[in-house]
mmCIF file of C-alpha atoms in Angstrom:
data_model
loop_
_atom_site.group_PDB
_atom_site.id
_atom_site.type_symbol
_atom_site.label_atom_id
_atom_site.label_comp_id
_atom_site.label_asym_id
_atom_site.label_seq_id
_atom_site.Cartn_x
_atom_site.Cartn_y
_atom_site.Cartn_z
ATOM 1 C CA ASN A 22 -2.769 13.581 9.938
ATOM 2 C CA SER A 23 -2.675 12.315 6.064
ATOM 3 C CA GLU A 24 0.894 11.024 5.990
ATOM 4 C CA ASP A 25 0.489 9.158 8.728
ATOM 5 C CA VAL A 26 -2.441 6.689 7.254
ATOM 6 C CA ARG A 27 -1.579 4.587 4.374
ATOM 7 C CA CYS A 28 -2.310 1.399 2.622
ATOM 8 C CA LYS A 29 0.351 -0.730 0.623
ATOM 9 C CA CYS A 30 0.025 -3.223 -1.400
ATOM 10 C CA ILE A 31 2.853 -5.860 -1.673
ATOM 11 C CA CYS A 32 2.062 -7.749 -5.498
ATOM 12 C CA PRO A 33 4.050 -10.578 -6.519
ATOM 13 C CA PRO A 34 5.246 -11.009 -10.092
ATOM 14 C CA TYR A 35 2.261 -12.119 -12.453
ATOM 15 C CA LYS A 36 2.550 -13.654 -16.066
ATOM 16 C CA ASP A 37 5.380 -11.356 -17.882
ATOM 17 C CA HIS A 38 5.169 -8.361 -15.046
ATOM 18 C CA SER A 39 7.396 -8.444 -12.207
ATOM 19 C CA GLY A 40 6.281 -8.250 -8.957
ATOM 20 C CA HIS A 41 5.979 -4.354 -7.419
ATOM 21 C CA ILE A 42 5.046 -2.485 -4.012
ATOM 22 C CA TYR A 43 2.319 0.518 -4.153
ATOM 23 C CA ASN A 44 1.363 2.978 -1.450
ATOM 24 C CA LYS A 45 -1.342 5.263 -1.248
ATOM 25 C CA ASN A 46 -3.324 7.092 1.088
ATOM 26 C CA VAL A 47 -6.572 6.004 1.459
ATOM 27 C CA SER A 48 -9.037 5.417 3.997
ATOM 28 C CA GLN A 49 -8.813 1.980 5.793
ATOM 29 C CA LYS A 50 -12.257 0.307 3.942
ATOM 30 C CA ASP A 51 -10.403 1.113 0.423
ATOM 31 C CA CYS A 52 -7.417 -0.451 1.472
ATOM 32 C CA ASP A 53 -7.696 -2.833 -1.674
ATOM 33 C CA CYS A 54 -6.193 -3.727 -4.899
ATOM 34 C CA LEU A 55 -8.515 -1.864 -6.744
ATOM 35 C CA HIS A 56 -8.228 1.046 -4.914
ATOM 36 C CA VAL A 57 -4.702 1.096 -4.527
ATOM 37 C CA VAL A 58 -2.386 -0.053 -7.435
ATOM 38 C CA GLU A 59 -2.732 2.480 -10.489
ATOM 39 C CA PRO A 60 -1.937 2.246 -12.980
ATOM 40 C CA MET A 61 -2.681 -1.450 -13.193
ATOM 41 C CA PRO A 62 -0.101 -3.724 -14.925
ATOM 42 C CA VAL A 63 -2.687 -5.787 -16.498
ATOM 43 C CA PRO A 64 -5.588 -6.063 -19.154
ATOM 44 C CA GLY A 65 -8.587 -5.852 -17.917
ATOM 45 C CA PRO A 66 -9.620 -9.835 -17.944
ATOM 46 C CA ASP A 67 -6.491 -10.133 -15.608
ATOM 47 C CA VAL A 68 -7.353 -7.731 -12.778
ATOM 48 C CA GLU A 69 -8.787 -10.160 -10.945
ATOM 49 C CA ALA A 70 -6.660 -12.719 -10.225
ATOM 50 C CA TYR A 71 -3.952 -10.005 -10.519
ATOM 51 C CA CYS A 72 -5.280 -8.542 -7.557
ATOM 52 C CA LEU A 73 -6.200 -11.746 -5.630
ATOM 53 C CA ARG A 74 -2.391 -12.165 -5.357
ATOM 54 C CA CYS A 75 -1.185 -9.024 -4.166
ATOM 55 C CA GLU A 76 -1.449 -8.854 0.188
ATOM 56 C CA CYS A 77 -2.326 -5.158 1.304
ATOM 57 C CA LYS A 78 -2.217 -3.994 4.601
ATOM 58 C CA TYR A 79 -3.923 -1.010 6.141
ATOM 59 C CA GLU A 80 -0.823 0.821 7.693
ATOM 60 C CA GLU A 81 -0.840 4.024 10.840
ATOM 61 C CA ARG A 82 1.591 5.628 12.654
ATOM 62 C CA SER A 83 1.962 8.698 14.945
ATOM 63 C CA SER A 84 4.617 11.109 13.459
ATOM 64 C CA VAL A 85 3.965 13.167 16.894
ATOM 65 C CA THR A 86 5.553 10.668 18.994
ATOM 66 C CA ILE A 87 8.265 9.358 16.528
ATOM 67 C CA LYS A 88 8.873 13.156 16.694
ATOM 68 C CA VAL A 89 9.261 13.419 20.454
ATOM 69 C CA ASN A 90 10.881 9.842 20.851
ATOM 70 C CA SER A 91 13.623 11.592 18.319
ATOM 71 C CA VAL A 92 13.615 14.477 20.572
ATOM 72 C CA ILE A 93 14.011 12.403 23.526
ATOM 73 C CA LEU A 94 17.196 9.632 22.421
ATOM 74 C CA LEU A 95 18.764 13.058 20.820
ATOM 75 C CA ALA A 96 18.771 15.019 24.230
#
């Protein structure tokens, strides 16, 4: 399920841009600032410096397991 995977990038404040959290459904190999941060908040020359500050993590979950556990807890 495409909703069970995502890449989450946490980017701290940079120059006059406030910090922001970006989420996008991408493959694990594409889990980086250049593929996830859209639109890029900084101009071309600052992209590399901005992306080096961002922390990106690939996350997976099983929505089926979550639903089964919810049903068990509610029963």
